[in-house]
Short mmCIF file of C-alpha atoms in Angstrom, two decimals:
data_model
loop_
_atom_site.label_atom_id
_atom_site.label_comp_id
_atom_site.label_asym_id
_atom_site.label_seq_id
_atom_site.Cartn_x
_atom_site.Cartn_y
_atom_site.Cartn_z
CA MET E 1 15.51 5.46 46.95
CA THR E 2 18.27 3.67 45.68
CA ASP E 3 19.57 4.17 41.83
CA THR E 4 18.19 0.35 41.24
CA THR E 5 15.12 -0.97 41.00
CA ARG E 6 13.32 -3.11 43.74
CA GLU E 7 14.60 -5.93 41.70
CA GLY E 8 18.16 -4.66 41.80
CA ARG E 9 18.42 -4.50 37.77
CA PRO E 10 20.19 -0.44 36.49
CA PRO E 11 17.04 1.61 35.38
CA GLY E 12 15.92 2.65 32.83
CA VAL E 13 18.22 5.63 31.44
CA PRO E 14 16.97 8.75 31.16
CA GLU E 15 17.93 11.15 28.23
CA THR E 16 19.19 13.65 30.34
CA ALA E 17 21.06 11.43 33.24
CA ARG E 18 23.52 10.91 31.13
CA HIS E 19 26.65 12.11 33.17
CA GLY E 20 29.35 9.89 34.70
CA GLY E 21 28.47 9.72 37.46
CA ASP E 22 24.71 9.20 37.44
CA ILE E 23 25.98 5.77 35.05
CA ARG E 24 29.05 5.44 37.97
CA GLY E 25 25.62 5.01 39.94
CA ARG E 26 23.99 2.30 38.54
CA TRP E 27 27.23 0.06 37.87
CA ALA E 28 28.48 0.83 41.37
CA TRP E 29 29.33 -3.46 41.40
CA VAL E 30 31.18 -3.42 38.14
CA GLU E 31 34.85 -3.19 38.83
CA PRO E 32 36.51 0.21 38.63
CA GLU E 33 39.59 -0.73 37.13
CA VAL E 34 37.85 -2.95 34.72
CA TRP E 35 35.43 -1.04 33.01
CA THR E 36 35.78 2.23 32.31
CA ALA E 37 32.70 5.40 32.56
CA ARG E 38 33.50 5.12 28.34
CA MET E 39 32.65 1.62 28.18
CA LEU E 40 30.07 2.03 30.56
CA GLU E 41 27.76 4.60 28.63
CA ALA E 42 29.23 2.92 26.17
CA LEU E 43 26.89 -0.69 27.86
CA GLU E 44 23.63 1.83 27.95
CA CYS E 45 23.48 4.36 24.69
CA GLY E 46 24.57 0.75 23.37
CA VAL E 47 27.18 0.43 20.86
CA LYS E 48 27.58 0.52 17.21
CA GLY E 49 25.86 -3.16 14.87
CA GLY E 50 25.07 -4.14 19.03
CA LYS E 51 27.60 -5.62 19.95
CA TRP E 52 31.07 -5.67 21.36
CA PHE E 53 34.14 -5.99 19.76
CA SER E 54 37.91 -5.78 20.58
CA LEU E 55 37.62 -7.51 24.57
CA ILE E 56 40.28 -9.64 24.27
CA ASP E 57 42.69 -6.74 25.42
CA LYS E 58 40.57 -6.13 28.68
CA VAL E 59 40.47 -9.43 29.84
CA ALA E 60 44.25 -10.38 28.83
CA ALA E 61 45.39 -6.31 31.14
CA MET E 62 47.10 -6.88 33.67
CA LYS E 63 44.57 -5.04 36.46
CA THR E 64 42.05 -7.47 34.99
CA LEU E 65 43.97 -10.25 36.33
CA GLU E 66 45.26 -9.20 39.08
CA VAL E 67 41.23 -8.75 40.37
CA ALA E 68 40.40 -12.24 39.20
CA TRP E 69 43.15 -13.01 41.54
CA GLN E 70 41.72 -11.33 44.65
CA HIS E 71 38.56 -13.26 44.13
CA VAL E 72 39.88 -16.40 43.68
CA ARG E 73 42.41 -15.61 46.55
CA ARG E 74 39.48 -15.06 49.00
CA ASN E 75 37.37 -18.75 48.04
CA GLN E 76 39.85 -20.74 48.29
CA GLY E 77 39.80 -23.90 47.01
CA ALA E 78 41.42 -27.01 46.27
CA ALA E 79 44.23 -27.73 43.33
CA GLY E 80 43.26 -28.47 39.80
CA ILE E 81 45.10 -31.14 38.35
CA ASP E 82 48.97 -29.08 38.16
CA HIS E 83 49.21 -29.62 41.85
CA VAL E 84 49.08 -25.40 41.62
CA SER E 85 47.49 -24.91 44.99
CA ILE E 86 46.46 -20.41 46.27
CA GLU E 87 49.49 -20.28 48.74
CA ARG E 88 51.51 -22.04 46.22
CA PHE E 89 50.10 -19.65 42.89
CA GLY E 90 50.56 -16.53 45.61
CA GLU E 91 54.44 -17.03 45.88
CA ASP E 92 55.14 -15.82 42.82
CA ALA E 93 51.61 -14.31 42.01
CA ALA E 94 53.48 -11.44 40.36
CA ARG E 95 54.62 -13.46 37.67
CA ARG E 96 52.52 -15.71 36.83
CA LEU E 97 50.39 -12.88 35.88
CA THR E 98 52.26 -11.39 33.97
CA GLU E 99 52.77 -14.51 31.70
CA LEU E 100 49.45 -14.94 32.16
CA ALA E 101 49.62 -11.91 30.68
CA GLN E 102 51.09 -12.62 27.89
CA ASP E 103 49.88 -16.00 27.02
CA ILE E 104 45.94 -14.79 26.77
CA THR E 105 48.09 -11.76 24.64
CA SER E 106 49.94 -14.33 22.47
CA GLY E 107 47.27 -16.94 21.90
CA ARG E 108 49.45 -19.74 23.88
CA TYR E 109 47.21 -19.29 26.52
CA ARG E 110 45.41 -23.25 26.29
CA PRO E 111 43.16 -24.27 29.56
CA ALA E 112 44.09 -28.08 31.53
CA PRO E 113 41.47 -30.13 31.71
CA VAL E 114 38.99 -29.92 35.28
CA ARG E 115 39.72 -33.17 37.89
CA ARG E 116 36.95 -34.21 39.36
CA THR E 117 35.56 -34.70 42.09
CA MET E 118 32.50 -36.26 43.87
CA ILE E 119 31.19 -34.34 46.64
CA PRO E 120 27.24 -35.20 48.88
CA LYS E 121 24.26 -33.76 47.24
CA PRO E 122 22.70 -32.13 50.50
CA GLY E 123 20.02 -33.74 52.54
CA THR E 124 20.91 -36.55 50.59
CA HIS E 125 23.13 -40.27 49.73
CA GLN E 126 23.46 -38.61 46.86
CA THR E 127 26.89 -37.33 45.22
CA ARG E 128 27.16 -34.73 42.28
CA PRO E 129 30.13 -33.91 40.25
CA LEU E 130 33.00 -31.24 40.61
CA GLY E 131 34.76 -29.46 38.38
CA ILE E 132 37.82 -28.48 40.03
CA PRO E 133 39.84 -26.04 36.98
CA THR E 134 43.40 -24.48 38.05
CA VAL E 135 44.41 -21.55 39.65
CA LYS E 136 45.64 -20.00 36.72
CA ASP E 137 42.55 -21.64 35.08
CA ARG E 138 40.45 -19.82 37.58
CA ILE E 139 41.59 -16.83 37.20
CA VAL E 140 41.24 -16.89 33.08
CA GLN E 141 37.22 -17.26 33.91
CA GLY E 142 37.48 -15.16 36.51
CA ALA E 143 38.49 -12.55 34.16
CA LEU E 144 35.43 -13.38 31.42
CA ARG E 145 33.22 -13.02 33.66
CA VAL E 146 34.08 -9.74 35.23
CA VAL E 147 34.76 -8.53 31.78
CA LEU E 148 30.94 -10.35 30.80
CA GLU E 149 28.97 -10.57 33.64
CA PRO E 150 27.76 -6.34 32.33
CA ILE E 151 27.46 -6.88 28.40
CA PHE E 152 24.49 -9.73 29.90
CA GLU E 153 22.96 -8.46 33.02
CA ARG E 154 21.94 -5.43 32.00
CA LYS E 155 19.42 -7.99 28.88
CA PHE E 156 18.75 -10.17 32.10
CA ALA E 157 15.13 -10.77 33.11
CA ASP E 158 13.82 -9.34 36.74
CA THR E 159 12.77 -13.22 37.02
CA SER E 160 16.62 -14.63 37.57
CA TYR E 161 17.88 -14.43 40.46
CA GLY E 162 20.98 -16.90 41.03
CA PHE E 163 24.37 -15.64 40.49
CA ARG E 164 23.50 -11.94 40.00
CA PRO E 165 24.74 -8.88 41.26
CA ARG E 166 22.95 -7.38 44.14
CA ARG E 167 20.78 -10.19 44.31
CA SER E 168 20.88 -13.44 46.76
CA CYS E 169 18.20 -16.49 47.65
CA ARG E 170 16.56 -14.12 49.81
CA ASP E 171 15.42 -12.19 47.17
CA ALA E 172 14.20 -15.12 44.86
CA LEU E 173 11.99 -16.27 48.26
CA ARG E 174 10.65 -12.68 48.62
CA ARG E 175 9.20 -12.71 44.89
CA VAL E 176 7.97 -16.23 45.82
CA ASP E 177 5.93 -15.09 48.76
CA GLU E 178 5.09 -11.69 46.56
CA LEU E 179 2.99 -13.70 43.80
CA LEU E 180 1.40 -16.38 46.30
CA GLN E 181 -0.66 -13.31 48.56
CA GLN E 182 -1.12 -12.31 45.37
CA GLY E 183 -3.03 -15.78 44.47
CA HIS E 184 -1.16 -16.93 42.37
CA VAL E 185 -1.67 -20.23 44.78
CA TRP E 186 -1.01 -22.92 40.99
CA VAL E 187 2.68 -23.58 41.14
CA VAL E 188 4.48 -25.73 38.96
CA ASP E 189 7.76 -26.87 40.87
CA ALA E 190 10.39 -27.25 37.91
CA ASP E 191 13.40 -30.41 37.83
CA ILE E 192 15.51 -29.57 34.71
CA GLU E 193 17.49 -32.86 34.30
CA SER E 194 21.53 -32.80 34.91
CA TYR E 195 20.46 -29.30 33.54
CA PHE E 196 24.63 -28.45 34.17
CA ASP E 197 25.09 -32.17 32.16
CA ARG E 198 23.04 -30.95 29.09
CA ILE E 199 23.98 -27.57 28.54
CA ASP E 200 24.61 -28.34 24.42
CA HIS E 201 27.60 -26.43 23.62
CA GLY E 202 26.41 -25.00 19.91
CA LEU E 203 23.38 -23.64 21.49
CA LEU E 204 25.65 -21.45 24.27
CA MET E 205 28.12 -20.39 21.55
CA GLY E 206 25.46 -18.93 19.80
CA ASP E 207 23.72 -16.91 22.50
CA LEU E 208 27.22 -15.64 23.55
CA ARG E 209 27.79 -14.57 19.97
CA GLU E 210 24.54 -12.45 20.25
CA ASP E 211 26.20 -9.44 21.73
CA VAL E 212 30.05 -10.91 21.21
CA ALA E 213 31.52 -10.62 18.29
CA ASP E 214 35.41 -10.48 20.08
CA GLY E 215 36.25 -13.81 18.24
CA ARG E 216 39.22 -14.61 20.54
CA VAL E 217 36.93 -14.36 24.15
CA LEU E 218 34.37 -16.72 22.51
CA GLU E 219 37.92 -18.90 21.39
CA MET E 220 38.79 -18.80 25.38
CA ILE E 221 34.73 -19.63 26.73
CA GLU E 222 35.40 -22.65 23.64
CA ALA E 223 37.90 -24.24 24.69
CA PHE E 224 36.85 -23.93 28.27
CA LEU E 225 33.94 -25.83 27.13
CA LYS E 226 35.28 -28.51 25.87
CA GLY E 227 38.45 -28.47 27.30
CA GLY E 228 38.25 -32.18 29.15
CA VAL E 229 37.46 -33.64 32.37
CA MET E 230 40.41 -35.76 33.96
CA GLU E 231 38.97 -38.33 36.11
CA ASP E 232 40.00 -41.53 38.12
CA GLY E 233 44.15 -40.40 35.52
CA THR E 234 41.86 -41.16 32.41
CA VAL E 235 40.72 -37.26 30.38
CA TRP E 236 37.89 -37.13 27.94
CA GLU E 237 36.97 -34.65 25.91
CA SER E 238 33.31 -32.27 27.64
CA GLU E 239 31.63 -32.34 24.47
CA CYS E 240 28.02 -30.84 26.67
CA GLY E 241 27.92 -29.05 29.72
CA THR E 242 28.87 -26.84 31.40
CA PRO E 243 31.13 -27.87 34.85
CA GLN E 244 30.71 -26.87 38.57
CA GLY E 245 32.98 -25.85 40.15
CA GLY E 246 33.84 -23.63 37.12
CA VAL E 247 34.75 -19.80 38.01
CA ILE E 248 31.96 -18.58 34.66
CA SER E 249 29.88 -21.83 34.59
CA PRO E 250 26.71 -19.97 36.53
CA LEU E 251 26.79 -16.53 34.05
CA LEU E 252 27.36 -18.84 31.27
CA SER E 253 24.34 -20.96 33.13
CA ASN E 254 22.67 -17.86 33.51
CA ILE E 255 23.28 -17.33 28.70
CA HIS E 256 21.87 -19.96 28.80
CA LEU E 257 18.46 -20.51 29.88
CA HIS E 258 18.14 -16.62 29.38
CA PRO E 259 15.51 -16.93 26.38
CA VAL E 260 13.67 -19.71 28.96
CA ASP E 261 12.99 -16.38 31.15
CA VAL E 262 12.14 -13.97 28.43
CA MET E 263 10.08 -16.45 26.52
CA LEU E 264 7.47 -17.26 30.30
CA GLN E 265 7.72 -12.91 30.44
CA GLU E 266 6.55 -12.43 27.49
CA ALA E 267 3.61 -15.05 27.94
CA GLY E 268 2.44 -13.20 31.05
CA TYR E 269 3.96 -16.08 33.22
CA ALA E 270 5.03 -15.59 36.98
CA SER E 271 8.03 -16.72 37.15
CA VAL E 272 10.60 -17.57 39.95
CA ARG E 273 14.65 -18.49 38.59
CA TYR E 274 17.78 -19.30 40.53
CA ALA E 275 20.42 -21.54 38.62
CA ASP E 276 18.63 -24.07 37.73
CA ASP E 277 15.26 -24.17 40.43
CA LEU E 278 12.81 -22.75 39.29
CA VAL E 279 8.94 -22.58 40.14
CA VAL E 280 6.23 -20.82 37.86
CA LEU E 281 2.87 -18.83 39.69
CA CYS E 282 -0.60 -19.01 37.76
CA ARG E 283 -3.91 -18.12 39.40
CA SER E 284 -5.37 -21.53 38.45
CA ARG E 285 -4.61 -24.76 37.07
CA GLY E 286 -5.32 -24.56 33.60
CA ASP E 287 -3.08 -21.65 33.75
CA ALA E 288 -0.63 -23.69 35.76
CA GLU E 289 -1.32 -27.00 33.43
CA ARG E 290 -0.50 -24.24 30.20
CA ALA E 291 2.80 -22.66 31.52
CA LEU E 292 4.29 -26.25 31.62
CA ASP E 293 3.57 -27.21 27.98
CA LEU E 294 5.55 -23.84 27.94
CA LEU E 295 7.83 -24.33 29.89
CA ARG E 296 8.69 -28.18 28.36
CA ALA E 297 8.48 -25.95 24.65
CA ALA E 298 11.34 -23.70 25.93
CA LEU E 299 13.19 -26.42 28.12
CA ALA E 300 13.40 -28.39 24.40
CA ALA E 301 14.23 -25.44 22.97
CA ARG E 302 17.09 -25.03 24.53
CA ARG E 303 17.57 -29.51 24.19
CA LEU E 304 16.80 -29.43 28.09
CA THR E 305 13.99 -31.76 29.10
CA LEU E 306 11.98 -31.57 32.42
CA HIS E 307 12.64 -33.96 34.86
CA PRO E 308 9.30 -36.40 34.57
CA THR E 309 8.78 -37.36 38.58
CA LYS E 310 10.30 -34.35 40.79
CA THR E 311 8.29 -31.85 38.02
CA ARG E 312 4.58 -31.47 38.81
CA ILE E 313 1.78 -28.70 39.92
CA ALA E 314 1.37 -28.29 43.13
CA ASN E 315 -1.45 -26.33 45.54
CA ALA E 316 -0.03 -23.71 47.60
CA LEU E 317 -2.36 -23.92 49.72
CA ASP E 318 -2.84 -28.12 49.86
CA GLU E 319 0.21 -29.49 49.57
CA GLY E 320 2.93 -26.84 48.98
CA PHE E 321 6.40 -26.99 47.53
CA ASP E 322 9.67 -27.28 47.57
CA PHE E 323 12.40 -23.81 46.42
CA LEU E 324 15.33 -23.09 47.23
CA GLY E 325 15.89 -25.21 50.75
CA TYR E 326 12.19 -24.05 52.22
CA HIS E 327 9.06 -25.91 52.26
CA PHE E 328 5.71 -23.33 51.36
CA ARG E 329 2.30 -24.55 52.49
CA ASN E 330 -0.79 -22.65 53.05
CA GLY E 331 0.47 -19.39 53.42
CA ARG E 332 3.54 -19.87 55.61
CA HIS E 333 7.51 -21.25 54.24
CA TRP E 334 9.62 -23.35 56.30
CA PRO E 335 12.79 -25.62 56.23
CA ARG E 336 12.31 -28.42 53.88
CA LYS E 337 12.72 -32.08 54.73
CA THR E 338 15.42 -31.88 53.60
CA SER E 339 17.12 -28.71 54.71
CA MET E 340 16.34 -30.22 58.63
CA LYS E 341 17.78 -33.26 58.41
CA LYS E 342 20.92 -31.67 56.71
CA LEU E 343 21.26 -29.12 59.96
CA ARG E 344 21.35 -32.65 62.18
CA ASP E 345 24.06 -34.16 60.29
CA ALA E 346 26.20 -31.36 60.54
CA ILE E 347 25.18 -31.33 64.46
CA ARG E 348 25.37 -34.73 65.05
CA PRO E 349 29.47 -35.68 64.97
CA HIS E 350 30.00 -32.56 67.16
CA THR E 351 27.50 -34.29 69.94
CA ARG E 352 27.80 -37.99 70.39
CA ARG E 353 27.90 -39.34 73.55
CA THR E 354 31.05 -40.45 73.94
CA ASN E 355 32.58 -37.25 72.59
CA GLY E 356 35.34 -36.51 74.73
CA HIS E 357 35.32 -32.56 75.15
CA SER E 358 34.35 -30.33 77.32
CA LEU E 359 30.57 -29.17 77.36
CA ALA E 360 31.92 -25.42 76.81
CA VAL E 361 33.81 -26.74 74.05
CA ILE E 362 31.39 -28.73 72.10
CA ILE E 363 28.95 -25.90 72.46
CA GLN E 364 32.22 -23.62 70.57
CA ARG E 365 31.84 -26.07 67.69
CA ILE E 366 28.07 -26.44 67.06
CA ASN E 367 27.31 -22.65 67.22
CA PRO E 368 28.93 -21.68 64.38
CA ILE E 369 27.03 -23.93 62.48
CA LEU E 370 23.68 -22.68 64.54
CA ARG E 371 24.24 -19.65 63.75
CA GLY E 372 25.33 -20.12 59.66
CA TRP E 373 21.70 -22.49 59.06
CA PHE E 374 19.86 -19.83 61.65
CA ALA E 375 21.09 -16.45 59.21
CA TYR E 376 19.80 -18.72 55.91
CA PHE E 377 16.03 -20.26 57.90
CA LYS E 378 15.61 -16.80 60.72
CA HIS E 379 12.50 -15.88 58.04
CA SER E 380 10.89 -19.89 58.80
CA HIS E 381 7.58 -20.43 60.95
CA ARG E 382 8.36 -19.64 64.52
CA ARG E 383 7.44 -22.92 65.27
CA THR E 384 10.58 -24.67 63.59
CA PHE E 385 13.39 -22.76 65.98
CA PRO E 386 11.56 -24.46 69.00
CA GLU E 387 11.72 -27.89 67.79
CA VAL E 388 14.66 -27.15 66.46
CA ASP E 389 16.46 -26.25 70.04
CA GLY E 390 14.39 -28.88 71.28
CA TRP E 391 16.65 -31.75 69.70
CA VAL E 392 19.86 -29.80 70.35
CA ARG E 393 19.48 -29.65 73.49
CA MET E 394 18.50 -33.04 73.43
CA ARG E 395 22.03 -34.80 71.72
CA LEU E 396 24.16 -32.16 75.23
CA ARG E 397 21.52 -33.18 77.93
CA SER E 398 22.41 -36.98 76.53
CA ILE E 399 25.84 -36.43 76.61
CA LEU E 400 25.35 -35.49 80.21
CA ARG E 401 23.87 -38.46 81.14
CA LYS E 402 26.20 -40.53 79.86
CA ARG E 403 28.86 -38.90 82.21
CA ALA E 404 26.64 -39.04 85.13
CA HIS E 405 26.12 -42.65 83.94
CA LEU E 406 23.09 -42.86 83.21
CA ARG E 407 21.66 -44.53 80.13
CA GLY E 408 19.76 -43.51 77.73
CA ARG E 409 18.71 -40.31 76.02
CA GLY E 410 18.24 -37.40 77.69
CA ARG E 411 14.11 -36.50 78.47
CA GLY E 412 11.58 -36.07 80.79
CA ALA E 413 13.79 -35.23 84.26
CA ASP E 414 16.69 -34.47 82.64
CA HIS E 415 14.84 -31.15 81.87
CA GLN E 416 15.56 -30.58 85.46
CA ARG E 417 19.02 -31.75 86.10
CA TRP E 418 19.25 -29.14 83.40
CA PRO E 419 17.28 -26.90 81.85
CA ASN E 420 17.31 -24.85 79.24
CA ALA E 421 18.33 -21.62 81.04
CA TYR E 422 22.34 -23.86 81.73
CA PHE E 423 22.87 -24.16 78.53
CA THR E 424 22.22 -20.34 78.45
CA ALA E 425 24.52 -19.80 80.64
CA GLN E 426 27.29 -22.00 78.83
CA GLY E 427 26.75 -20.38 75.80
CA LEU E 428 24.70 -22.39 73.10
CA PHE E 429 23.09 -20.40 70.49
CA THR E 430 19.17 -20.58 70.80
CA MET E 431 17.05 -19.98 67.53
CA THR E 432 14.32 -18.92 69.56
CA GLN E 433 16.08 -16.07 71.36
CA ALA E 434 18.29 -15.14 67.93
CA HIS E 435 13.99 -14.87 65.99
CA ALA E 436 12.50 -13.42 68.81
CA ALA E 437 14.62 -10.41 68.75
CA ALA E 438 14.45 -10.27 65.23
CA LEU E 439 11.39 -10.23 65.48
CA GLN E 440 12.03 -7.60 67.98
CA SER E 441 14.09 -4.88 65.67
CA HIS E 442 12.62 -6.02 62.91
#
């Protein structure tokens, strides 16, 4: 047994187990350079007045900024509107961090507008906006996250999984499986319309003030929210929403939806939320309809709405539902159609028949894509993997056919010319074999 509950949250604190070692074990994921044993004890025992004061000195501390800088450097990413890249910042990081600490302490620090770019939505032809803060602003946001995350993590509901320490997509999917097996087969498949673009700044700041009373920290977060967006050379102020791409945005989004989690939980509904992806699982259609009405009301209180056509009530034994890339139906789950399309779209550019590279090079390039996809979808129904393997080998056989001056796609007699074992010998990653090995290991 570990020192955490099955859901990954710190367990309740026994009155006889207050010494530093126990506390540090329960909060092993926090940054020890920032959250001292004394702060952790205050976190568990409660602070005077129920609110945290004097946090700005923790944000501006060199050790906090250094931790945040290491996170930003590991995550890489493009430069913001000041054109300062990760590499350029790193050339003189010590001086830049010292100046940043001084600017925060003196009150001179002001965030720059984020650079807005459009990126494709996986598996679709649509795009979504991505806000790219400057490297300096990403570091400050990271410092704020390091300081604030434990304060709010202590109160977050068990039903929330996205962007939280010691939690993952797999944990959320496992919980959905558990509920389905327990008979919660009527599902409210909820789609919050344009969630990140519609977060109400006033409500969010009110949520923060419930636990944080340091005015300068609150002002800094509000400055990030209203810092503006640069698009096509024009800067406009953000009236609502939090930019997708900001280091602190995932934490703020969880804070904003926490009251919704609590309302569903207190009403006795079983829900699973990963960021803005949310399902409520019920035992009857009537319960699902009542849950949907409650969810609408809870979101309306947050000034949010459900998508009118994408939100629905589904029977998991009949038509099924999608969640976090998987399709659930009749006690099984497999990759949803858009997840399969995303994989094929990633493989196609490397497996065109006019590809001039050797088969070994092609396989070397597609193997990481196949392994990464399998790592996430390896818990799918076993019939998933022969289909994917067959499609990949068909693409490779088509290349070999063209090189043999034959027309058409690789099929029929090509299975004898280049059998499956041929591609295995060439080092092709095979999902069917990987799935069998994973089952045997399990």
